[in-house]
PDB file of C-alpha atoms and ligand atoms in Angstrom:
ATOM      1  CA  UNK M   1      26.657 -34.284  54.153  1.00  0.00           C
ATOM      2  CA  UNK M   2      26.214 -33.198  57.741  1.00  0.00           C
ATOM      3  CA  UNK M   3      26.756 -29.370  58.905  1.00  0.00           C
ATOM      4  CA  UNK M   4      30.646 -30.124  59.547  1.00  0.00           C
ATOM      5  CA  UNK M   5      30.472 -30.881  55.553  1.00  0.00           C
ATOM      6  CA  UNK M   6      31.716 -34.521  56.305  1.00  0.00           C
ATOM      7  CA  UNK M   7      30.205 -37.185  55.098  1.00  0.00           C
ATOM      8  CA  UNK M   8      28.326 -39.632  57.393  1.00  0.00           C
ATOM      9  CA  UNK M   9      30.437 -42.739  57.706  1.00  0.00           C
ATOM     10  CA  UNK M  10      27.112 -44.525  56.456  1.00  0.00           C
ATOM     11  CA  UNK M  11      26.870 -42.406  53.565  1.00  0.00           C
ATOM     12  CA  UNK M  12      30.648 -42.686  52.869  1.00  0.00           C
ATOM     13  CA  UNK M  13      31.665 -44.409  49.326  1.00  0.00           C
ATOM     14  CA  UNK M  14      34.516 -45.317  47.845  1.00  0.00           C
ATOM     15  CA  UNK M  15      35.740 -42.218  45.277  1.00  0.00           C
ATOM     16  CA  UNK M  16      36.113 -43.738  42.037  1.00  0.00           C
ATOM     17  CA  UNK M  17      40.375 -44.228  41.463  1.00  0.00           C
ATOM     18  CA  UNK M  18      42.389 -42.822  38.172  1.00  0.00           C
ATOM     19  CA  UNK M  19      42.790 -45.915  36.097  1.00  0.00           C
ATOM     20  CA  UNK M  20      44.503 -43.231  33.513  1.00  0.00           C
ATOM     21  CA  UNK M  21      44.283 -39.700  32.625  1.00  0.00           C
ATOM     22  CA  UNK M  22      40.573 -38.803  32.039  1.00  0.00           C
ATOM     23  CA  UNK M  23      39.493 -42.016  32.991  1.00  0.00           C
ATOM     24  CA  UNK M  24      38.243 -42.671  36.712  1.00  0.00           C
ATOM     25  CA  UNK M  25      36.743 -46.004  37.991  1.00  0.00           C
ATOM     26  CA  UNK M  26      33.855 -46.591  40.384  1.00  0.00           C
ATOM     27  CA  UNK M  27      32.897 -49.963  41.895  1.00  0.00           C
ATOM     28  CA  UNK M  28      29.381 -49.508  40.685  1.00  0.00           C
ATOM     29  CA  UNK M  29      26.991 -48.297  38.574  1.00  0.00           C
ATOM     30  CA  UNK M  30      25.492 -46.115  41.553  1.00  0.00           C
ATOM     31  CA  UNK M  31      29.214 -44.937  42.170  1.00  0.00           C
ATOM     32  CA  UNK M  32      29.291 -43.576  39.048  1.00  0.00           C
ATOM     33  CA  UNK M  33      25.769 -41.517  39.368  1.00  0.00           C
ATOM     34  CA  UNK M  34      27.346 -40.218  42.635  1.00  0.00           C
ATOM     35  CA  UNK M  35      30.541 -39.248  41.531  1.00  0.00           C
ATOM     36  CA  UNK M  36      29.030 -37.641  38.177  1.00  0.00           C
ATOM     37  CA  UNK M  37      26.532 -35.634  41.033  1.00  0.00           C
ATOM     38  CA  UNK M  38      29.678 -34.303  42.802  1.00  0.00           C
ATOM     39  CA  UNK M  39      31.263 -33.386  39.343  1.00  0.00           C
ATOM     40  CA  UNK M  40      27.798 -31.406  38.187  1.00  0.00           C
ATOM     41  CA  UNK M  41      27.660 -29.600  41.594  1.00  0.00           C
ATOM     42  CA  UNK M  42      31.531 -28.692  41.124  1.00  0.00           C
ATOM     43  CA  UNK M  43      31.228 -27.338  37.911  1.00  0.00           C
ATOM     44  CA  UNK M  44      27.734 -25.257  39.082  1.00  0.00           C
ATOM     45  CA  UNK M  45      29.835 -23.681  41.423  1.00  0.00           C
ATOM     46  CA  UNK M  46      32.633 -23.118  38.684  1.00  0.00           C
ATOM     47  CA  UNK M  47      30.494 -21.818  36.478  1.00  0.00           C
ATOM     48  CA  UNK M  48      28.140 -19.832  37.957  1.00  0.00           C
ATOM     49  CA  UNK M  49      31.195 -18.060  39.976  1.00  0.00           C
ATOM     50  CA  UNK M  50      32.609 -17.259  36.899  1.00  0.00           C
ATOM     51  CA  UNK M  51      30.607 -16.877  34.267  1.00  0.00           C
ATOM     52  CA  UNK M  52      27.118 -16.211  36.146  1.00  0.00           C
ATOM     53  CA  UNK M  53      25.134 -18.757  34.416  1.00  0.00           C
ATOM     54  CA  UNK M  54      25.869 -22.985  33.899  1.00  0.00           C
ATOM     55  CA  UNK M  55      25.091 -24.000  30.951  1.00  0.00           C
ATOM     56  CA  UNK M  56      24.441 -27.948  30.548  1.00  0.00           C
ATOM     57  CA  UNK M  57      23.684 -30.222  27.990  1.00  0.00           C
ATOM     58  CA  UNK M  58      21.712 -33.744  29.127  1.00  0.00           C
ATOM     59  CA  UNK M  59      22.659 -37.031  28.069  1.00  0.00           C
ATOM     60  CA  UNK M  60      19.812 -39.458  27.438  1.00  0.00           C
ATOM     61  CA  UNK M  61      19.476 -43.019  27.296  1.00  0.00           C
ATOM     62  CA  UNK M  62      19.305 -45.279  31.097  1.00  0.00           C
ATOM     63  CA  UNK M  63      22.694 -44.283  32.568  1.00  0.00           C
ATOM     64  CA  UNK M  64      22.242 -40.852  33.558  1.00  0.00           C
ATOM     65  CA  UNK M  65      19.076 -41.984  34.746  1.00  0.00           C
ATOM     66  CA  UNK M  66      20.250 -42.475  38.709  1.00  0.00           C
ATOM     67  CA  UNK M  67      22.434 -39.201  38.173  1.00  0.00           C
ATOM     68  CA  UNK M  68      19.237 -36.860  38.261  1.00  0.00           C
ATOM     69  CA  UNK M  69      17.234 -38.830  40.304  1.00  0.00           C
ATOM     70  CA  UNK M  70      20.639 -38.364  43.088  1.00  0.00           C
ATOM     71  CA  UNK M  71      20.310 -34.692  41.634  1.00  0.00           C
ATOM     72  CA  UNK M  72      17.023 -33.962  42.832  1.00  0.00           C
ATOM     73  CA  UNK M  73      17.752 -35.741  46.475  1.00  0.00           C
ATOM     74  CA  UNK M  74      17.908 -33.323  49.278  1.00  0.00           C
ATOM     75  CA  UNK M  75      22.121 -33.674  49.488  1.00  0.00           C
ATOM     76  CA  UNK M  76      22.578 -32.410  46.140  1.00  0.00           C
ATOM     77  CA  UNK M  77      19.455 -30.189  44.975  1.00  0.00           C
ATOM     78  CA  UNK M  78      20.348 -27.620  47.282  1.00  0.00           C
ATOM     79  CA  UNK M  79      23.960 -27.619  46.183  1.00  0.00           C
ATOM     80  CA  UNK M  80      22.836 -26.041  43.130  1.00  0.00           C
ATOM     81  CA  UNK M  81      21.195 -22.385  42.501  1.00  0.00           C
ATOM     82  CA  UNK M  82      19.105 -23.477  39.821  1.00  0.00           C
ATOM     83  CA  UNK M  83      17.774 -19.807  38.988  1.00  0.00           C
ATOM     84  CA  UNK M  84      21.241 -19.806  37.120  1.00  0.00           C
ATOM     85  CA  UNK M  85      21.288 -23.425  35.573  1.00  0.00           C
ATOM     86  CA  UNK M  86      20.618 -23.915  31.612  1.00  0.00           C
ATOM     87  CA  UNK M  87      19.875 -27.383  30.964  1.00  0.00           C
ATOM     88  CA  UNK M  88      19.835 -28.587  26.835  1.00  0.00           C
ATOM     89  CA  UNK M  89      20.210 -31.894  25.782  1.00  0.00           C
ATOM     90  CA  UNK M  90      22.972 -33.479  23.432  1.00  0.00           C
ATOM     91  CA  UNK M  91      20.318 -35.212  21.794  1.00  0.00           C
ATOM     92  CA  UNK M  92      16.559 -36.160  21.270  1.00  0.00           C
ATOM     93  CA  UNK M  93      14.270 -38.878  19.635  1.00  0.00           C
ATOM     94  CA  UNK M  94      11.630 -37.838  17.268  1.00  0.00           C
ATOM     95  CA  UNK M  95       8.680 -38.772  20.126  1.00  0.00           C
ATOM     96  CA  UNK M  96       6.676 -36.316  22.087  1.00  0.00           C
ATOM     97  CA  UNK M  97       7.740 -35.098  25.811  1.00  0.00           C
ATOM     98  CA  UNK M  98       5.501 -37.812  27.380  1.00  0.00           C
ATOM     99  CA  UNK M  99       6.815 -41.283  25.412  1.00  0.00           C
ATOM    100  CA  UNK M 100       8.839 -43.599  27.609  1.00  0.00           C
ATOM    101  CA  UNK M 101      11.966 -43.251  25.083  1.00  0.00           C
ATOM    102  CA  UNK M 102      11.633 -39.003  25.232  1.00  0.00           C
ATOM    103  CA  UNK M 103      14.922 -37.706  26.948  1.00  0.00           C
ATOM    104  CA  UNK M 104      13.669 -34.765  28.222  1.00  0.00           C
ATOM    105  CA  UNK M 105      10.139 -36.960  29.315  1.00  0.00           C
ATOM    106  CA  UNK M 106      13.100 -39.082  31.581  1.00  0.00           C
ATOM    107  CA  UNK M 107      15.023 -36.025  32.668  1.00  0.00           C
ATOM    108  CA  UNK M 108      11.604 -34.163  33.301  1.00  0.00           C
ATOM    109  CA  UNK M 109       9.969 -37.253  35.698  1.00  0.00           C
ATOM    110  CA  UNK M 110      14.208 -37.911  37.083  1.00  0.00           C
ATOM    111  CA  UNK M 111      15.200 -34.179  37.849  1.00  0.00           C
ATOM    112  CA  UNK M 112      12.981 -31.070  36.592  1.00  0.00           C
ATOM    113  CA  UNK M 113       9.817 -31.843  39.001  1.00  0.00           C
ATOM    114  CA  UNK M 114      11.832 -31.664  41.850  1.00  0.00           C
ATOM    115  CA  UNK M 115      14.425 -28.986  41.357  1.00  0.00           C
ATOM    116  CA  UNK M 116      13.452 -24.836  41.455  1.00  0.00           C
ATOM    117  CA  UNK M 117      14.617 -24.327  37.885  1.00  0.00           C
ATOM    118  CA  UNK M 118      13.010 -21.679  36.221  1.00  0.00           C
ATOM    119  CA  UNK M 119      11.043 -22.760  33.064  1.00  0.00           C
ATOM    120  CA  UNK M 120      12.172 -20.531  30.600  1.00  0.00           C
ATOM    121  CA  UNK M 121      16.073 -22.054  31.824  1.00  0.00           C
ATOM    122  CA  UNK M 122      14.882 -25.543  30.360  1.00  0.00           C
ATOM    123  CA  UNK M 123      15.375 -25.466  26.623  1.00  0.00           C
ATOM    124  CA  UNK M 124      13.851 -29.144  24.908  1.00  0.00           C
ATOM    125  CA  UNK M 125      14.823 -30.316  22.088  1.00  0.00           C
ATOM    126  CA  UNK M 126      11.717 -30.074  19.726  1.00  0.00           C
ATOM    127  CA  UNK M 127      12.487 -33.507  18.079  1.00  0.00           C
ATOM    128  CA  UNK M 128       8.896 -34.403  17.430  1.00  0.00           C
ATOM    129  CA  UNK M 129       7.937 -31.654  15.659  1.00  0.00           C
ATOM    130  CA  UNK M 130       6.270 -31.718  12.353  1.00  0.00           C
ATOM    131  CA  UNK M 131       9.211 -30.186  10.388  1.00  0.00           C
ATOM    132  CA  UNK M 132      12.509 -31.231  12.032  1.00  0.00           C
ATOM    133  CA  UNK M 133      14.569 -29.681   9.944  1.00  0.00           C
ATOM    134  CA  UNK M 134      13.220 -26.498  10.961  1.00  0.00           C
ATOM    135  CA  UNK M 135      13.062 -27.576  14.381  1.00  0.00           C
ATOM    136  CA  UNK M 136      16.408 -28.072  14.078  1.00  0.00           C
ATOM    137  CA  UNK M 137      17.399 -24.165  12.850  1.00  0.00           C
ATOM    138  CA  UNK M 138      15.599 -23.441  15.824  1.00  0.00           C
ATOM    139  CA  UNK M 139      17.373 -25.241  18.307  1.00  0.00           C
ATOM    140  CA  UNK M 140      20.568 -23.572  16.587  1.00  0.00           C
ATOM    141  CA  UNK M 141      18.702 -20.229  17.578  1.00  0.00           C
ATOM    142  CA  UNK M 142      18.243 -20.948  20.952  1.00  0.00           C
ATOM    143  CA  UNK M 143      21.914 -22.222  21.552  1.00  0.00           C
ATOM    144  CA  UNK M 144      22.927 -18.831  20.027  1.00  0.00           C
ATOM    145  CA  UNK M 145      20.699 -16.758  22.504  1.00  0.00           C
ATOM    146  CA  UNK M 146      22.410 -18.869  24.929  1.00  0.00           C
ATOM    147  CA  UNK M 147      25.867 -19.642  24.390  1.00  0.00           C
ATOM    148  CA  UNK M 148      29.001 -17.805  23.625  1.00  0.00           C
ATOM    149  CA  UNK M 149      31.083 -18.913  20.592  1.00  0.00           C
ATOM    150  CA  UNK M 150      33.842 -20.567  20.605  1.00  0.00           C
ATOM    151  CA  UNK M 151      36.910 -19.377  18.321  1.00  0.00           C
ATOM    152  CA  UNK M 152      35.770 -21.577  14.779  1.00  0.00           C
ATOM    153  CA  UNK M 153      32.151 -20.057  15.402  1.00  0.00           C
ATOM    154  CA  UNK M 154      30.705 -22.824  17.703  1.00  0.00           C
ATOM    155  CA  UNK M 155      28.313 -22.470  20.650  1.00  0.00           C
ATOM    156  CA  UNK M 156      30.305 -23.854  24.232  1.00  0.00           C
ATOM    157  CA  UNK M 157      28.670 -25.341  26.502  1.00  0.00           C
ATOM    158  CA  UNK M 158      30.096 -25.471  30.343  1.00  0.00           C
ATOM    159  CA  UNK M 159      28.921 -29.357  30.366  1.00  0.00           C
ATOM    160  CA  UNK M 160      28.242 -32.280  27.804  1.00  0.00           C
ATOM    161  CA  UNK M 161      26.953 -34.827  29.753  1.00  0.00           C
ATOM    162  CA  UNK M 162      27.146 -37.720  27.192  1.00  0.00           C
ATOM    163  CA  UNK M 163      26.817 -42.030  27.090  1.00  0.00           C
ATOM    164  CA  UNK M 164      28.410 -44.142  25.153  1.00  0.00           C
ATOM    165  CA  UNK M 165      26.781 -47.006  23.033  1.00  0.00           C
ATOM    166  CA  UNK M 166      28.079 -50.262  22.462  1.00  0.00           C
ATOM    167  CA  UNK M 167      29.021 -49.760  19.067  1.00  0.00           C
ATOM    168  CA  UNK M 168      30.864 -46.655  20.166  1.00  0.00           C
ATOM    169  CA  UNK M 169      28.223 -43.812  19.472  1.00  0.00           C
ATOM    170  CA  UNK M 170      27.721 -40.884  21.325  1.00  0.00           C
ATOM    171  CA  UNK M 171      24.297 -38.440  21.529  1.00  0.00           C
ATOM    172  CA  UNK M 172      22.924 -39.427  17.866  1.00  0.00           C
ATOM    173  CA  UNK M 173      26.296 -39.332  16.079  1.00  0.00           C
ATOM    174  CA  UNK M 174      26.520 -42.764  14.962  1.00  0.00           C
ATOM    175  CA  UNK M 175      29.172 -44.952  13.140  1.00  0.00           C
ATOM    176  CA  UNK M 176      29.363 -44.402   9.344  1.00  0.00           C
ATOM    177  CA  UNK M 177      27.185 -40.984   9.567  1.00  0.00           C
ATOM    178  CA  UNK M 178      27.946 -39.032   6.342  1.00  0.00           C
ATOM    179  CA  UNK M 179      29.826 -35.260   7.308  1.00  0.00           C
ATOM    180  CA  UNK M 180      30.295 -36.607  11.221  1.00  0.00           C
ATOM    181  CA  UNK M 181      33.581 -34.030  11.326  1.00  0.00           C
ATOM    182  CA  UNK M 182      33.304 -31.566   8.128  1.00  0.00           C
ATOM    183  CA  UNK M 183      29.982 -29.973   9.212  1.00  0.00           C
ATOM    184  CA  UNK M 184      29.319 -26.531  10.006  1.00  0.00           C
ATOM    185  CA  UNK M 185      25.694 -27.211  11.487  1.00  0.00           C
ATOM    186  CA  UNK M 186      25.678 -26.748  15.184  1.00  0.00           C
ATOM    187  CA  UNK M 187      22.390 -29.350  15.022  1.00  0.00           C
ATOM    188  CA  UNK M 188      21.593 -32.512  13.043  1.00  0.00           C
ATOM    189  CA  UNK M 189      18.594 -34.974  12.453  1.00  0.00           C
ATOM    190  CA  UNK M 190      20.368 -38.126  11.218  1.00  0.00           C
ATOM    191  CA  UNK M 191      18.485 -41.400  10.961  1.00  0.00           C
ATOM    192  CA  UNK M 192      19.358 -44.126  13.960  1.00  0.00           C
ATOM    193  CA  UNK M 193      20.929 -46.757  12.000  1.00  0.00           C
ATOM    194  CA  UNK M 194      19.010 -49.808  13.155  1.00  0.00           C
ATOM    195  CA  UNK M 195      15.812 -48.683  14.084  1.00  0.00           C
ATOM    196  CA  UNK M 196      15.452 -46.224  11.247  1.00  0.00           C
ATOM    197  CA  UNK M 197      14.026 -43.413  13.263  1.00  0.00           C
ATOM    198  CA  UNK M 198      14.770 -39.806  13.177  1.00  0.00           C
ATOM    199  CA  UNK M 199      16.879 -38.219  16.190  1.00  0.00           C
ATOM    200  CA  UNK M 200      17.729 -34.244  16.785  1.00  0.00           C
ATOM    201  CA  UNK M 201      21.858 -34.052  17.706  1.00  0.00           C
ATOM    202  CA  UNK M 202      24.025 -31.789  18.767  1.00  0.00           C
ATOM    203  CA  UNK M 203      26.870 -32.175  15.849  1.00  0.00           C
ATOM    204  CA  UNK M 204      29.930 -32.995  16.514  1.00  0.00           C
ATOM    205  CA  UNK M 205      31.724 -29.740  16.659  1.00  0.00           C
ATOM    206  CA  UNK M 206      29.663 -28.808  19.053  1.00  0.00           C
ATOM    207  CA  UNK M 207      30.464 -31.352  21.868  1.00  0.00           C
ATOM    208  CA  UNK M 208      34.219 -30.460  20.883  1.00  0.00           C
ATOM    209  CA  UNK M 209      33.317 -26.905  21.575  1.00  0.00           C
ATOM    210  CA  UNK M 210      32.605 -27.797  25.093  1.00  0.00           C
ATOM    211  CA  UNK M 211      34.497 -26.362  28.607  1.00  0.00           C
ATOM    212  CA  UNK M 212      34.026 -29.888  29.984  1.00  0.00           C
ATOM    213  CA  UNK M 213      32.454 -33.272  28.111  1.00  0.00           C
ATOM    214  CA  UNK M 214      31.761 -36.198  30.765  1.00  0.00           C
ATOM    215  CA  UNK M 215      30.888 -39.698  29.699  1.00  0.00           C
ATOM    216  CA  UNK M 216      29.299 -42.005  32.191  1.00  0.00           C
ATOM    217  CA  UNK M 217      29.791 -45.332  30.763  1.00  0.00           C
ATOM    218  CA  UNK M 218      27.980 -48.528  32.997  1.00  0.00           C
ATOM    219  CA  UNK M 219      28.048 -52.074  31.727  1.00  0.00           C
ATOM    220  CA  UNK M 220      30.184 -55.268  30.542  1.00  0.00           C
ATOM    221  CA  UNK M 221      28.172 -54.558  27.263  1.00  0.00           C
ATOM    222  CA  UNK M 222      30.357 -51.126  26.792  1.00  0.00           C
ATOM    223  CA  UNK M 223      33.705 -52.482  27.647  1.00  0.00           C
ATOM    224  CA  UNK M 224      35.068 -53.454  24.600  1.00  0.00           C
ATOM    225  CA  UNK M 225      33.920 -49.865  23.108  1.00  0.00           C
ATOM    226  CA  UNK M 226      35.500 -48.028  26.199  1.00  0.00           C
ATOM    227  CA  UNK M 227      38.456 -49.535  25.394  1.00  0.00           C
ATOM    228  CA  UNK M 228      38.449 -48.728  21.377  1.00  0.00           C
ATOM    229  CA  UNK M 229      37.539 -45.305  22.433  1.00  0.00           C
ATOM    230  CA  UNK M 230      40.171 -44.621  25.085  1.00  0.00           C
ATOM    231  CA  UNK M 231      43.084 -46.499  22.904  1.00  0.00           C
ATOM    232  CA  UNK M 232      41.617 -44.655  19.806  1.00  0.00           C
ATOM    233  CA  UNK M 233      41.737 -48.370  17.678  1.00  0.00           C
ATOM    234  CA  UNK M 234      39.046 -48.191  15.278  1.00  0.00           C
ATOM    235  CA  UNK M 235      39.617 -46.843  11.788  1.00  0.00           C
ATOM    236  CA  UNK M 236      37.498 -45.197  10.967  1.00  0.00           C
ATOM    237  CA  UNK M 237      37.202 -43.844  14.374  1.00  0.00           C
ATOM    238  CA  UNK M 238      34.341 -44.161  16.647  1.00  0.00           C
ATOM    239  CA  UNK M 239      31.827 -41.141  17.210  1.00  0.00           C
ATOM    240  CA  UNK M 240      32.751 -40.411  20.900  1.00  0.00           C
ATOM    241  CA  UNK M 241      36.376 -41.255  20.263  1.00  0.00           C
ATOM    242  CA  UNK M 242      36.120 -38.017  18.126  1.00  0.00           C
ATOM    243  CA  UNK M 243      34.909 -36.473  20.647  1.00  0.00           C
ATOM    244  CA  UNK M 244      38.325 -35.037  22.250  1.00  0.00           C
ATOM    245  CA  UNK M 245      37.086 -31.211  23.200  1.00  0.00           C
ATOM    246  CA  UNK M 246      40.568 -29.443  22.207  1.00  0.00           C
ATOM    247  CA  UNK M 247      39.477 -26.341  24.014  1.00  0.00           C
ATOM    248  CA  UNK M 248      38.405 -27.941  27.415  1.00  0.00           C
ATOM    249  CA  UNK M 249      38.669 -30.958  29.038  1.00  0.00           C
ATOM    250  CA  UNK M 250      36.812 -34.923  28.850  1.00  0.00           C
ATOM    251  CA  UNK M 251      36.707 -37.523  31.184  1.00  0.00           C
ATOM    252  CA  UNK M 252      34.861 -40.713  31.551  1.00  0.00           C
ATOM    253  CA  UNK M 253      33.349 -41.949  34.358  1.00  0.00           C
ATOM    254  CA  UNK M 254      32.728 -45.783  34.424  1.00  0.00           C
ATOM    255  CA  UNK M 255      31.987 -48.310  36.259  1.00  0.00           C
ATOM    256  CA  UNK M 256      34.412 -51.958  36.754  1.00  0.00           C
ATOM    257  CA  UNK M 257      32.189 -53.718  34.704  1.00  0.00           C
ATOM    258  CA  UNK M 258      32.534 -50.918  31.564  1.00  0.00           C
ATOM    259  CA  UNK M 259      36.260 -50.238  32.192  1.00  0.00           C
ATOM    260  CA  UNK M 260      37.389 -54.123  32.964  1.00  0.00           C
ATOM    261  CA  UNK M 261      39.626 -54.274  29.424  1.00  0.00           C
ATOM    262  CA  UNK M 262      40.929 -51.303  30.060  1.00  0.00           C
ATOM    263  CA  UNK M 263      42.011 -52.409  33.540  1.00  0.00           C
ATOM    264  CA  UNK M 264      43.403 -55.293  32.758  1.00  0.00           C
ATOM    265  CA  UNK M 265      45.414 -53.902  30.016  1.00  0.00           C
ATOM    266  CA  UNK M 266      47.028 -51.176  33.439  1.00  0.00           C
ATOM    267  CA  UNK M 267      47.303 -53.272  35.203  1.00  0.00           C
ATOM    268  CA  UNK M 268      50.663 -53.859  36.384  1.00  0.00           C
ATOM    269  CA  UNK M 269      49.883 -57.017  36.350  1.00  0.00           C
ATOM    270  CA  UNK M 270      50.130 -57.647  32.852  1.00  0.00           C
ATOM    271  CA  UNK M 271      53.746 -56.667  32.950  1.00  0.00           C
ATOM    272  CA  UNK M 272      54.622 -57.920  36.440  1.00  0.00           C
ATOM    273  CA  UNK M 273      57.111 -60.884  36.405  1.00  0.00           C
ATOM    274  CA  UNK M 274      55.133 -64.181  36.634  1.00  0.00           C
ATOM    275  CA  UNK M 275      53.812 -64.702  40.068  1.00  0.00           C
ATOM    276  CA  UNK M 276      55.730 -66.603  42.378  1.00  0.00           C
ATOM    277  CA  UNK M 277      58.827 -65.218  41.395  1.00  0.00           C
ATOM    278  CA  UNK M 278      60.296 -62.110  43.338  1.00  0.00           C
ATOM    279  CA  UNK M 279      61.449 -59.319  41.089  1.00  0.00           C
ATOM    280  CA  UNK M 280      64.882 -58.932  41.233  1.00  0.00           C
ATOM    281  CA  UNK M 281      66.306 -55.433  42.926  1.00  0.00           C
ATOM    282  CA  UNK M 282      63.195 -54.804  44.561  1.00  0.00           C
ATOM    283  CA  UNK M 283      62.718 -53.883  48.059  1.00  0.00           C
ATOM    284  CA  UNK M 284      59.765 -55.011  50.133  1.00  0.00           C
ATOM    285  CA  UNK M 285      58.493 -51.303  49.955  1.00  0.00           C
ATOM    286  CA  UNK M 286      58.485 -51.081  46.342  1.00  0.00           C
ATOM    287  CA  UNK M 287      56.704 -53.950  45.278  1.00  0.00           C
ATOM    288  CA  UNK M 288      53.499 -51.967  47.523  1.00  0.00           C
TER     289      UNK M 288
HETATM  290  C1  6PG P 301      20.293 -41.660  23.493  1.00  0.00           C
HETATM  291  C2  6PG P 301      21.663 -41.232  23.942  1.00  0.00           C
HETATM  292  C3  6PG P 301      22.669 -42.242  23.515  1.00  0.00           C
HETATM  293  C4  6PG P 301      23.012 -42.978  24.791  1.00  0.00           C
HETATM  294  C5  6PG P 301      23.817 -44.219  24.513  1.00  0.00           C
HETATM  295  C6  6PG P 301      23.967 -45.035  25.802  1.00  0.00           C
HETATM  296  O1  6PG P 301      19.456 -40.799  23.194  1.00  0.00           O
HETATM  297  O2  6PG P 301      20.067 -42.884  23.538  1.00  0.00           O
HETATM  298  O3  6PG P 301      21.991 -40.013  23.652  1.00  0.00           O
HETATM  299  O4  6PG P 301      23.830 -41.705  22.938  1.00  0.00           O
HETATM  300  O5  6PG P 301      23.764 -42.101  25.623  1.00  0.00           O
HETATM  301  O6  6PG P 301      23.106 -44.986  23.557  1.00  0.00           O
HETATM  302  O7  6PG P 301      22.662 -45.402  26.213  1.00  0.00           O
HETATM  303  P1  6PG P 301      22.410 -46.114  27.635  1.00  0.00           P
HETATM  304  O8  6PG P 301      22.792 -45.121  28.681  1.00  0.00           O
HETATM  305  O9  6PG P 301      20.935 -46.419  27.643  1.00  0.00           O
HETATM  306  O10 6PG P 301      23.289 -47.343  27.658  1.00  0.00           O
END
């Protein structure tokens, strides 16, 4: 952005188009990291203004990869006054900070190197401790040092930064997970259904509990769970389809390739006349 705070006609992208309410479309899986960057610098500003501090949770997994690596780029780093940033993370694997699949090992190479944010303001989840279950109560500790309370008791978070998985999971709340709603525990350490491996979550009423939850979902492969999610299909429901944050607001950001049933099924389109044949009592303007 150059000093007139317009962006360079090189630089400019397309801004990603309501497809529905809470649901905005980029072209591309790079539109999406740059759209979620303008949302995270937004809500800094937000935050910070208001409540002197922005507190964030991190989303692991590959898609918010290019997110903090546009983060940490020169446009968008020193949007930010990091001194007052929190960063958590919604979730964890049970692997130390410097294993390929560690969350905060991707967020710390992606983001952390190359932004002035204090230390102590970086909070890991300890998922590869000895005793996770202690681990665990100790997470719970730090988000109360942290975080007000929402009215049920739970810790809120400014931002949930969350993915979706193609079987409609969110953080580590997976389909079928015993207590997924009726839990009082603010963190979990369920077992990852397939590979049989221990996570550290953030439970469910804890995303709920959030000012603002936003999903970047990238991918043919997550279509057909955007669009069970968003239409709210599956009995029983999906993880992130529980995920509705009563108290604040969600939106997903997702590329064509994730959103294309969803399109379709707007599309005017779909309930268009046939092609070919002019709609009756239309007028030229109309039909735009
Ligand atoms: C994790 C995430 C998980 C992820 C989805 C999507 O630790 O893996 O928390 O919920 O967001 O599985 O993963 P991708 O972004 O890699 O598709």
């Amino acid at each position: 952005m150059d000093d007139a705070g317009t962006t360079p006609s090189a630089n400019r992208v397309a801004l990603p188009r309501e497809i529905q309410p809470g649901l905005r479309v980029c072209a591309d899986a790079p539109g999406v990291a740059r759209a979620a960057a303008r949302q995270f610098v937004e809500f800094a500003w937000q935050f910070i203004a208001r409540e002197k501090s922005f507190c964030v949770a991190l989303a692991g997994g590959n898609t918010p990869r290019e997110l903090y690596r546009l983060l940490a780029t020169q446009d968008f780093r020193t949007q930010v006054d990091w001194a007052k940033v929190h960063l958590f993370w919604g979730d964890e694997r049970a692997v130390p900070p410097e294993h390929p699949e560690s969350n905060y090992g991707m967020a710390r190479r992606e983001l952390l190197v190359r932004v002035p944010i204090p230390a102590g303001n970086v909070h890991r989840m300890e998922a590869d401790a000895p005793n996770l279950g202690r681990a665990a109560q100790e997470y719970e500790e730090t988000l109360r040092r942290y975080l007000r309370l929402d009215a049920n008791g739970f810790p809120r978070l400014h931002l949930i930064l969350l993915g979706l998985g193609a079987d409609g999971h969110t953080a580590s709340l997976f389909p079928g997970a015993r207590k997924l709603r009726d839990t009082l525990r603010w963190v979990s350490t369920p077992l990852h259904p397939q590979l049989r491996s221990r996570r550290m979550t953030l439970t469910l009423p804890v995303l709920n509990a959030a000012h603002q939850a936003l999903f970047l979902v990238t991918g043919a492969e997550k279509a057909e769970a955007l669009r069970a999610v968003l239409e709210g299909t599956s009995d029983p429901p999906l993880p992130a389809q529980l995920v509705t944050v009563p108290g604040g607001h969600r939106e997903f950001l997702a590329d064509e390739a994730a959103a294309a049933l969803v399109i379709r099924e707007a599309s005017p389109v779909s309930r268009a006349p046939s092609r070919g044949r002019k709609s009756e009592g239309e007028s030229p303007k109309e039909r735009r």
